[in-house]
mmCIF file of C-alpha atoms in Angstrom:
data_model
loop_
_atom_site.group_PDB
_atom_site.id
_atom_site.type_symbol
_atom_site.label_atom_id
_atom_site.label_comp_id
_atom_site.label_asym_id
_atom_site.label_seq_id
_atom_site.Cartn_x
_atom_site.Cartn_y
_atom_site.Cartn_z
ATOM 1 C CA MET A 1 97.246 163.943 65.650
ATOM 2 C CA LYS A 2 98.497 162.473 68.902
ATOM 3 C CA GLN A 3 101.861 164.245 68.756
ATOM 4 C CA ALA A 4 100.618 167.536 67.312
ATOM 5 C CA VAL A 5 102.289 170.740 68.508
ATOM 6 C CA ALA A 6 99.813 173.399 69.608
ATOM 7 C CA PHE A 7 100.111 176.624 67.616
ATOM 8 C CA THR A 8 101.381 179.621 69.588
ATOM 9 C CA SER A 9 101.698 183.185 68.366
ATOM 10 C CA PRO A 10 104.767 185.410 68.730
ATOM 11 C CA ASP A 11 103.852 188.307 71.016
ATOM 12 C CA SER A 12 104.827 190.851 68.341
ATOM 13 C CA LEU A 13 102.284 189.420 65.892
ATOM 14 C CA ARG A 14 99.456 188.670 68.314
ATOM 15 C CA VAL A 15 96.025 190.139 67.598
ATOM 16 C CA SER A 16 92.675 189.696 69.343
ATOM 17 C CA MET A 17 89.096 189.753 68.135
ATOM 18 C CA GLU A 18 85.587 189.135 69.380
ATOM 19 C CA LEU A 19 83.674 186.271 67.761
ATOM 20 C CA PRO A 20 79.862 186.416 67.920
ATOM 21 C CA HIS A 21 79.453 182.886 69.314
ATOM 22 C CA ALA A 22 82.844 182.123 70.851
ATOM 23 C CA GLY A 23 83.866 185.225 72.761
ATOM 24 C CA ARG A 24 87.318 186.779 72.568
ATOM 25 C CA ILE A 25 90.187 184.890 70.938
ATOM 26 C CA SER A 26 93.780 185.851 70.179
ATOM 27 C CA GLY A 27 96.405 184.509 67.821
ATOM 28 C CA MET A 28 98.931 185.355 65.125
ATOM 29 C CA GLY A 29 97.866 188.005 62.647
ATOM 30 C CA ILE A 30 99.692 188.258 59.323
ATOM 31 C CA ARG A 31 99.722 191.900 58.256
ATOM 32 C CA ARG A 32 99.168 193.204 54.765
ATOM 33 C CA GLY A 33 102.378 193.518 52.792
ATOM 34 C CA ILE A 34 105.119 191.026 51.959
ATOM 35 C CA THR A 35 105.514 188.207 54.478
ATOM 36 C CA LEU A 36 108.162 185.487 54.397
ATOM 37 C CA ILE A 37 107.801 182.145 56.135
ATOM 38 C CA VAL A 38 111.291 180.665 56.555
ATOM 39 C CA GLY A 39 113.020 177.906 58.495
ATOM 40 C CA GLY A 40 114.673 174.533 58.132
ATOM 41 C CA GLY A 41 113.204 171.586 56.280
ATOM 42 C CA TYR A 42 110.356 169.740 58.027
ATOM 43 C CA HIS A 43 109.817 172.524 60.569
ATOM 44 C CA GLY A 44 106.306 173.432 59.405
ATOM 45 C CA LYS A 45 106.656 176.148 56.745
ATOM 46 C CA SER A 46 104.518 174.478 54.076
ATOM 47 C CA THR A 47 102.110 173.148 56.707
ATOM 48 C CA LEU A 48 101.384 176.713 57.801
ATOM 49 C CA LEU A 49 100.901 177.804 54.192
ATOM 50 C CA HIS A 50 98.555 174.862 53.518
ATOM 51 C CA ALA A 51 96.431 175.958 56.479
ATOM 52 C CA LEU A 52 96.293 179.500 55.072
ATOM 53 C CA GLU A 53 95.323 178.151 51.617
ATOM 54 C CA LYS A 54 92.264 176.418 53.064
ATOM 55 C CA GLY A 55 91.514 179.309 55.431
ATOM 56 C CA VAL A 56 89.465 180.881 52.633
ATOM 57 C CA TYR A 57 86.711 178.440 53.696
ATOM 58 C CA ASP A 58 84.867 177.884 56.961
ATOM 59 C CA HIS A 59 85.852 174.640 58.735
ATOM 60 C CA ILE A 60 83.654 172.161 60.546
ATOM 61 C CA ARG A 61 83.921 171.803 64.309
ATOM 62 C CA GLY A 62 86.805 169.535 65.289
ATOM 63 C CA ASP A 63 88.734 170.117 62.075
ATOM 64 C CA GLY A 64 91.572 171.787 63.989
ATOM 65 C CA ARG A 65 91.638 174.837 61.725
ATOM 66 C CA GLU A 66 88.388 176.511 62.774
ATOM 67 C CA TYR A 67 90.212 179.724 63.636
ATOM 68 C CA VAL A 68 92.488 179.835 60.573
ATOM 69 C CA ILE A 69 90.998 182.754 58.657
ATOM 70 C CA THR A 70 92.393 183.958 55.334
ATOM 71 C CA ASP A 71 91.251 186.725 52.997
ATOM 72 C CA ALA A 72 88.578 185.033 50.874
ATOM 73 C CA SER A 73 90.238 186.141 47.625
ATOM 74 C CA ALA A 74 93.694 184.690 48.439
ATOM 75 C CA MET A 75 95.144 182.693 45.525
ATOM 76 C CA LYS A 76 97.825 179.983 45.619
ATOM 77 C CA ILE A 77 100.397 180.559 42.873
ATOM 78 C CA ARG A 78 102.754 177.939 41.453
ATOM 79 C CA ALA A 79 104.560 176.925 38.290
ATOM 80 C CA GLU A 80 102.502 174.668 36.040
ATOM 81 C CA ASP A 81 104.523 173.238 33.174
ATOM 82 C CA GLY A 82 102.410 172.302 30.164
ATOM 83 C CA ARG A 83 99.277 174.332 30.897
ATOM 84 C CA CYS A 84 97.594 176.279 28.132
ATOM 85 C CA VAL A 85 97.559 180.088 28.211
ATOM 86 C CA HIS A 86 94.978 182.214 26.357
ATOM 87 C CA GLY A 87 96.319 185.651 25.432
ATOM 88 C CA ASP A 88 97.614 186.680 28.876
ATOM 89 C CA ASP A 89 99.510 189.946 29.289
ATOM 90 C CA ILE A 90 102.673 188.637 31.009
ATOM 91 C CA SER A 91 104.749 191.740 30.236
ATOM 92 C CA LEU A 92 104.948 192.514 33.962
ATOM 93 C CA PHE A 93 107.510 189.691 34.185
ATOM 94 C CA ILE A 94 108.588 188.614 30.699
ATOM 95 C CA ASN A 95 109.686 190.620 27.655
ATOM 96 C CA ASP A 96 111.679 190.167 24.448
ATOM 97 C CA LEU A 97 111.248 186.433 24.023
ATOM 98 C CA PRO A 98 113.780 184.982 21.552
ATOM 99 C CA ASP A 99 111.013 183.726 19.238
ATOM 100 C CA GLY A 100 109.434 187.198 19.090
ATOM 101 C CA ARG A 101 106.062 186.224 20.544
ATOM 102 C CA ASP A 102 103.852 189.056 21.818
ATOM 103 C CA VAL A 103 104.071 188.972 25.625
ATOM 104 C CA LYS A 104 101.098 191.335 25.965
ATOM 105 C CA ARG A 105 98.945 188.718 24.227
ATOM 106 C CA PHE A 106 100.826 185.559 25.138
ATOM 107 C CA SER A 107 99.267 182.258 24.114
ATOM 108 C CA THR A 108 100.640 178.726 24.206
ATOM 109 C CA GLU A 109 99.407 175.151 24.451
ATOM 110 C CA ASP A 110 102.476 174.124 26.473
ATOM 111 C CA ALA A 111 103.702 176.783 28.892
ATOM 112 C CA SER A 112 107.106 176.548 30.576
ATOM 113 C CA GLY A 113 107.515 176.808 34.324
ATOM 114 C CA SER A 114 108.291 180.535 34.189
ATOM 115 C CA THR A 115 105.618 181.537 31.638
ATOM 116 C CA SER A 116 102.985 179.445 33.431
ATOM 117 C CA GLN A 117 103.780 181.089 36.761
ATOM 118 C CA ALA A 118 103.738 184.543 35.175
ATOM 119 C CA ALA A 119 100.319 183.719 33.701
ATOM 120 C CA ASN A 120 99.069 182.445 37.067
ATOM 121 C CA VAL A 121 100.078 185.711 38.778
ATOM 122 C CA VAL A 122 98.451 188.025 36.225
ATOM 123 C CA GLU A 123 95.312 185.864 36.136
ATOM 124 C CA ALA A 124 95.079 186.122 39.933
ATOM 125 C CA ILE A 125 95.288 189.916 39.620
ATOM 126 C CA GLU A 126 92.690 189.839 36.838
ATOM 127 C CA CYS A 127 90.145 187.897 38.900
ATOM 128 C CA GLY A 128 90.457 190.178 41.928
ATOM 129 C CA SER A 129 92.800 188.408 44.352
ATOM 130 C CA SER A 130 94.170 190.583 47.156
ATOM 131 C CA VAL A 131 96.689 188.034 48.467
ATOM 132 C CA LEU A 132 99.137 185.726 46.671
ATOM 133 C CA LEU A 133 100.214 182.546 48.498
ATOM 134 C CA ILE A 134 103.459 181.054 47.184
ATOM 135 C CA ASP A 135 105.628 178.089 48.184
ATOM 136 C CA GLU A 136 109.142 178.259 46.760
ATOM 137 C CA ASP A 137 109.166 174.451 46.417
ATOM 138 C CA THR A 138 106.518 174.562 43.671
ATOM 139 C CA CYS A 139 107.891 177.580 41.807
ATOM 140 C CA ALA A 140 110.064 178.041 38.736
ATOM 141 C CA THR A 141 113.388 179.125 40.226
ATOM 142 C CA ASN A 142 114.321 181.397 37.305
ATOM 143 C CA PHE A 143 110.968 183.167 37.668
ATOM 144 C CA MET A 144 111.441 183.865 41.372
ATOM 145 C CA VAL A 145 115.025 185.096 41.794
ATOM 146 C CA ARG A 146 118.448 185.492 40.121
ATOM 147 C CA ASP A 147 121.516 185.580 42.340
ATOM 148 C CA ASN A 148 124.430 187.996 41.992
ATOM 149 C CA LEU A 149 126.686 185.603 40.112
ATOM 150 C CA MET A 150 124.004 184.726 37.558
ATOM 151 C CA GLN A 151 123.301 188.422 37.012
ATOM 152 C CA ARG A 152 126.983 189.055 36.334
ATOM 153 C CA VAL A 153 127.396 186.115 33.948
ATOM 154 C CA ILE A 154 124.076 186.497 32.080
ATOM 155 C CA ASN A 155 123.483 190.175 31.389
ATOM 156 C CA ARG A 156 119.999 191.612 31.681
ATOM 157 C CA GLU A 157 119.740 192.264 27.962
ATOM 158 C CA HIS A 158 120.055 188.505 27.416
ATOM 159 C CA GLU A 159 117.443 187.575 30.068
ATOM 160 C CA PRO A 160 113.760 188.092 29.160
ATOM 161 C CA ILE A 161 112.518 187.411 32.705
ATOM 162 C CA THR A 162 112.150 190.119 35.345
ATOM 163 C CA PRO A 163 112.175 187.958 38.507
ATOM 164 C CA PHE A 164 109.169 188.009 40.817
ATOM 165 C CA ILE A 165 111.347 189.357 43.639
ATOM 166 C CA GLU A 166 111.811 192.590 41.649
ATOM 167 C CA ARG A 167 108.068 193.071 41.258
ATOM 168 C CA MET A 168 106.931 192.201 44.789
ATOM 169 C CA LYS A 169 107.045 195.753 46.135
ATOM 170 C CA TYR A 170 105.279 197.118 43.055
ATOM 171 C CA ILE A 171 102.556 194.478 43.354
ATOM 172 C CA TYR A 172 101.932 195.471 46.969
ATOM 173 C CA GLU A 173 102.681 199.200 47.064
ATOM 174 C CA ASP A 174 101.079 200.119 43.724
ATOM 175 C CA LEU A 175 98.462 197.391 43.227
ATOM 176 C CA GLY A 176 97.647 196.700 46.885
ATOM 177 C CA ILE A 177 98.135 192.938 46.589
ATOM 178 C CA SER A 178 99.920 191.244 49.491
ATOM 179 C CA CYS A 179 102.151 188.187 49.248
ATOM 180 C CA ILE A 180 102.883 185.373 51.709
ATOM 181 C CA LEU A 181 105.916 183.411 50.533
ATOM 182 C CA VAL A 182 107.479 180.244 51.917
ATOM 183 C CA ALA A 183 111.221 180.584 51.212
ATOM 184 C CA GLY A 184 113.999 178.212 52.153
ATOM 185 C CA SER A 185 116.893 178.671 49.746
ATOM 186 C CA SER A 186 117.488 182.379 49.100
ATOM 187 C CA GLY A 187 118.032 185.130 51.640
ATOM 188 C CA ALA A 188 117.540 187.742 48.911
ATOM 189 C CA PHE A 189 113.846 187.899 49.823
ATOM 190 C CA PHE A 190 114.761 189.375 53.230
ATOM 191 C CA GLY A 191 115.448 192.671 51.488
ATOM 192 C CA VAL A 192 111.875 193.117 50.209
ATOM 193 C CA ALA A 193 109.946 191.535 53.089
ATOM 194 C CA ASP A 194 107.909 193.523 55.612
ATOM 195 C CA THR A 195 107.518 190.605 58.051
ATOM 196 C CA ILE A 196 109.664 187.479 58.409
ATOM 197 C CA ILE A 197 108.343 184.491 60.349
ATOM 198 C CA GLN A 198 110.626 181.586 61.192
ATOM 199 C CA MET A 199 109.077 178.165 61.792
ATOM 200 C CA ASP A 200 111.183 176.240 64.322
ATOM 201 C CA ARG A 201 109.906 172.823 65.413
ATOM 202 C CA TYR A 202 106.405 173.838 64.303
ATOM 203 C CA LYS A 203 106.414 177.066 66.312
ATOM 204 C CA PRO A 204 106.496 180.528 64.685
ATOM 205 C CA TYR A 205 108.947 183.262 65.690
ATOM 206 C CA ASP A 206 109.087 186.855 64.463
ATOM 207 C CA ILE A 207 112.692 187.277 63.257
ATOM 208 C CA THR A 208 112.126 190.375 61.094
ATOM 209 C CA ASP A 209 114.649 192.646 62.806
ATOM 210 C CA ARG A 210 117.413 190.054 63.050
ATOM 211 C CA ALA A 211 116.991 188.908 59.435
ATOM 212 C CA LYS A 212 117.061 192.522 58.199
ATOM 213 C CA GLU A 213 120.272 193.170 60.138
ATOM 214 C CA GLU A 214 121.956 190.137 58.567
ATOM 215 C CA TYR A 215 120.743 191.127 55.124
ATOM 216 C CA GLU A 216 122.320 194.580 55.456
ATOM 217 C CA LYS A 217 125.704 192.948 56.078
ATOM 218 C CA GLU A 218 125.715 191.444 52.596
ATOM 219 C CA ASP A 219 128.177 192.911 50.091
ATOM 220 C CA ALA A 220 125.447 193.861 47.620
ATOM 221 C CA VAL A 221 121.887 194.824 48.449
ATOM 222 C CA ILE A 222 120.112 193.622 45.341
ATOM 223 C CA TYR A 223 116.694 193.562 43.768
ATOM 224 C CA ALA A 224 115.661 197.121 43.378
ATOM 225 C CA SER A 225 114.169 196.655 39.924
ATOM 226 C CA GLU A 226 115.984 198.379 37.081
ATOM 227 C CA SER A 227 112.886 198.433 34.876
ATOM 228 C CA ASP A 228 109.596 200.169 35.608
ATOM 229 C CA PRO A 229 106.521 197.998 35.053
ATOM 230 C CA ALA A 230 104.120 199.073 32.350
ATOM 231 C CA THR A 231 100.883 200.522 33.696
ATOM 232 C CA SER A 232 98.770 199.348 30.749
ATOM 233 C CA TYR A 233 97.117 195.947 30.816
ATOM 234 C CA THR A 234 95.611 193.941 27.969
ATOM 235 C CA GLU A 235 92.172 192.622 28.883
ATOM 236 C CA ARG A 236 90.998 189.435 27.213
ATOM 237 C CA VAL A 237 87.832 188.397 25.418
ATOM 238 C CA ILE A 238 87.533 184.595 25.309
ATOM 239 C CA VAL A 239 85.695 182.569 22.666
ATOM 240 C CA SER A 240 85.225 178.870 21.988
ATOM 241 C CA LYS A 241 87.223 177.255 19.184
ATOM 242 C CA GLY A 242 84.193 175.190 18.173
ATOM 243 C CA ALA A 243 80.776 173.963 19.282
ATOM 244 C CA LEU A 244 80.583 171.612 22.272
ATOM 245 C CA GLY A 245 77.634 169.304 21.690
ATOM 246 C CA HIS A 246 74.182 170.854 21.752
ATOM 247 C CA GLY A 247 72.657 172.741 24.675
ATOM 248 C CA ASP A 248 72.020 170.672 27.797
ATOM 249 C CA ARG A 249 73.157 167.555 25.957
ATOM 250 C CA ILE A 250 76.813 168.498 26.408
ATOM 251 C CA LYS A 251 78.145 165.522 28.373
ATOM 252 C CA LEU A 252 79.990 166.070 31.642
ATOM 253 C CA LYS A 253 82.139 163.571 33.547
ATOM 254 C CA VAL A 254 83.856 164.543 36.799
ATOM 255 C CA HIS A 255 87.230 162.996 37.712
ATOM 256 C CA GLY A 256 87.278 163.539 41.461
ATOM 257 C CA ARG A 257 88.906 166.803 42.505
ATOM 258 C CA ASP A 258 91.433 166.821 39.647
ATOM 259 C CA GLY A 259 89.310 167.700 36.626
ATOM 260 C CA PHE A 260 86.393 166.841 34.395
ATOM 261 C CA GLY A 261 85.442 165.939 30.869
ATOM 262 C CA ILE A 262 83.130 168.181 28.865
ATOM 263 C CA ASP A 263 81.888 166.699 25.593
ATOM 264 C CA ARG A 264 85.164 165.221 24.217
ATOM 265 C CA GLU A 265 87.454 167.690 25.940
ATOM 266 C CA GLU A 266 89.363 167.152 29.201
ATOM 267 C CA VAL A 267 89.988 169.990 31.682
ATOM 268 C CA ASP A 268 92.877 169.467 34.114
ATOM 269 C CA ILE A 269 92.543 171.548 37.287
ATOM 270 C CA ARG A 270 94.674 169.504 39.682
ATOM 271 C CA TYR A 271 96.938 172.523 40.291
ATOM 272 C CA LEU A 272 94.080 174.693 41.536
ATOM 273 C CA GLU A 273 95.190 173.577 44.972
ATOM 274 C CA GLN A 274 92.587 175.425 47.017
ATOM 275 C CA LEU A 275 89.710 173.329 45.738
ATOM 276 C CA ALA A 276 88.511 171.315 48.714
ATOM 277 C CA ASP A 277 85.942 168.863 47.341
ATOM 278 C CA SER A 278 84.929 167.013 44.176
ATOM 279 C CA GLU A 279 81.498 168.642 44.456
ATOM 280 C CA GLN A 280 83.224 171.945 43.642
ATOM 281 C CA THR A 281 84.776 170.293 40.589
ATOM 282 C CA ALA A 282 81.322 169.107 39.520
ATOM 283 C CA ALA A 283 80.018 172.667 39.903
ATOM 284 C CA LEU A 284 82.910 173.965 37.798
ATOM 285 C CA ALA A 285 81.988 171.525 35.017
ATOM 286 C CA HIS A 286 78.417 172.856 35.014
ATOM 287 C CA ILE A 287 79.659 176.452 35.180
ATOM 288 C CA VAL A 288 81.934 175.976 32.156
ATOM 289 C CA ARG A 289 79.103 174.353 30.186
ATOM 290 C CA TYR A 290 76.781 177.247 31.016
ATOM 291 C CA ALA A 291 79.449 179.877 30.258
ATOM 292 C CA VAL A 292 80.342 178.355 26.871
ATOM 293 C CA LYS A 293 76.680 178.042 25.926
ATOM 294 C CA ASP A 294 75.374 181.423 27.142
ATOM 295 C CA LEU A 295 78.157 183.839 28.140
ATOM 296 C CA ILE A 296 81.346 183.367 26.133
ATOM 297 C CA ASP A 297 80.179 185.221 23.040
ATOM 298 C CA GLY A 298 83.263 187.030 21.728
ATOM 299 C CA LYS A 299 82.104 190.317 23.282
ATOM 300 C CA ARG A 300 82.402 189.933 27.055
ATOM 301 C CA THR A 301 85.827 190.124 28.684
ATOM 302 C CA ILE A 302 86.691 187.324 31.070
ATOM 303 C CA ARG A 303 86.082 189.707 33.995
ATOM 304 C CA GLU A 304 82.598 190.457 32.674
ATOM 305 C CA VAL A 305 81.882 186.727 32.369
ATOM 306 C CA LEU A 306 82.999 186.229 35.966
ATOM 307 C CA LYS A 307 80.750 189.077 37.154
ATOM 308 C CA VAL A 308 77.675 187.517 35.510
ATOM 309 C CA LEU A 309 78.504 184.125 37.044
ATOM 310 C CA ASP A 310 79.065 185.667 40.503
ATOM 311 C CA ASP A 311 75.709 187.443 40.391
ATOM 312 C CA MET A 312 73.917 184.288 39.252
ATOM 313 C CA LEU A 313 75.531 182.121 41.947
ATOM 314 C CA ASP A 314 74.778 184.752 44.615
ATOM 315 C CA ASP A 315 71.159 184.786 43.525
ATOM 316 C CA ALA A 316 70.411 181.099 43.049
ATOM 317 C CA GLY A 317 73.437 179.022 44.080
ATOM 318 C CA PRO A 318 75.168 176.345 41.996
ATOM 319 C CA GLU A 319 71.943 174.291 41.694
ATOM 320 C CA ARG A 320 70.765 176.890 39.175
ATOM 321 C CA LEU A 321 73.158 175.195 36.751
ATOM 322 C CA CYS A 322 71.728 171.715 37.081
ATOM 323 C CA GLY A 323 68.876 172.153 34.613
ATOM 324 C CA GLN A 324 66.445 169.253 34.897
ATOM 325 C CA TYR A 325 68.344 167.839 37.888
ATOM 326 C CA PRO A 326 67.650 170.414 40.622
ATOM 327 C CA PHE A 327 69.350 168.476 43.449
ATOM 328 C CA CYS A 328 72.597 167.386 41.821
ATOM 329 C CA GLY A 329 74.916 167.839 44.820
ATOM 330 C CA LEU A 330 77.140 170.774 43.888
ATOM 331 C CA ALA A 331 79.341 172.905 46.142
ATOM 332 C CA ARG A 332 80.083 176.475 45.133
ATOM 333 C CA PRO A 333 83.652 177.227 44.035
ATOM 334 C CA ARG A 334 85.200 180.660 44.449
ATOM 335 C CA ARG A 335 85.559 183.204 41.672
ATOM 336 C CA GLN A 336 89.302 182.400 41.646
ATOM 337 C CA GLU A 337 88.726 178.726 40.796
ATOM 338 C CA ILE A 338 86.080 179.599 38.206
ATOM 339 C CA ALA A 339 88.560 181.884 36.451
ATOM 340 C CA GLY A 340 91.332 179.312 36.819
ATOM 341 C CA THR A 341 89.169 176.619 35.219
ATOM 342 C CA ILE A 342 88.127 178.789 32.270
ATOM 343 C CA ASN A 343 91.781 179.698 31.743
ATOM 344 C CA ARG A 344 92.702 175.995 31.534
ATOM 345 C CA CYS A 345 90.095 174.993 28.948
ATOM 346 C CA ARG A 346 92.043 174.083 25.808
ATOM 347 C CA PHE A 347 88.940 174.504 23.617
ATOM 348 C CA LEU A 348 88.862 178.248 24.380
ATOM 349 C CA VAL A 349 91.012 180.965 22.841
ATOM 350 C CA SER A 350 91.595 184.707 23.311
ATOM 351 C CA SER A 351 90.214 186.397 20.214
ATOM 352 C CA VAL A 352 89.920 190.098 21.043
ATOM 353 C CA THR A 353 91.893 192.232 23.444
ATOM 354 C CA LYS A 354 91.690 195.801 24.678
ATOM 355 C CA CYS A 355 94.105 197.906 26.709
ATOM 356 C CA THR A 356 93.284 199.523 30.024
ATOM 357 C CA ASP A 357 95.208 200.829 33.011
ATOM 358 C CA ILE A 358 96.160 197.865 35.201
ATOM 359 C CA LYS A 359 94.635 199.606 38.228
ATOM 360 C CA ASN A 360 91.228 199.474 36.502
ATOM 361 C CA ILE A 361 91.109 195.705 36.992
ATOM 362 C CA LEU A 362 91.865 195.757 40.730
ATOM 363 C CA PRO A 363 89.146 194.831 43.232
#
């Protein structure tokens, strides 16, 4: 980019490290905890988050992001209207639905923005993510925050959603999962944030102290949660609704990076935004075929299925899944995208569940 602005770190956030083949480098370090990225429109907030999303991978020389390094388990979270949900325990955020559905075993073929985002968060916890990456622009507003006026007009007993802002400290302090949130419309997040970074003309500034001072001037300091989160968690066992073809003859067709067809079923993964290449999508198609054929048996939990797949991919790589085509050009996806794909297969269903302490599923 001819007019690109070089990234510079605020002194208060600068860290240094030795690289084995590049010597000593320094730059901005984002600490564990709750971090906000704020600023005006078009000043670089989402651009910074996009770099962090892809920082889970190594970059080729000349890419421009070689030194953007993100925890390898970091998961981008968004609302996803219309996705299917298989028996997720969304009680951390949603309770007492008007239709009486069980929120500890919540299933739907057509999730709303808020229920889909709740499912995406608990699935990220389930598959071992240590960091949640969130852009307010792609979130369900009623899932994220409720302002003072809305809280006064709509009483809590009439609102089934506990907003994400009320659970952020619990998710970090009790579960050890950090959050990096791009926020542009609500200053309420200042009250729960540990670090606040302002993007101004594509340059970051540490405004934590100033933002906290302004927040304290507000008439009401809100968002200390009034309800304690349940410590139990319902683990899921996934099974197939019906047979998909026969053995290796299950047909696969990859649709670029956005999804694939398996037998007569379509799997839409366009909102797994950290996928970088269609070769990862092709690998996911093979992984799902293998899992349905050999692993999803009505006994293993989804975490146990993921563990078997991780071990197999560590041992032999994605080519192990190609059967009679040993050089089929696959790129390995992360555990997070494998879980996300299985969770979006409409031909699967949660059949058996068991309760455990939520801390038992943490990495």
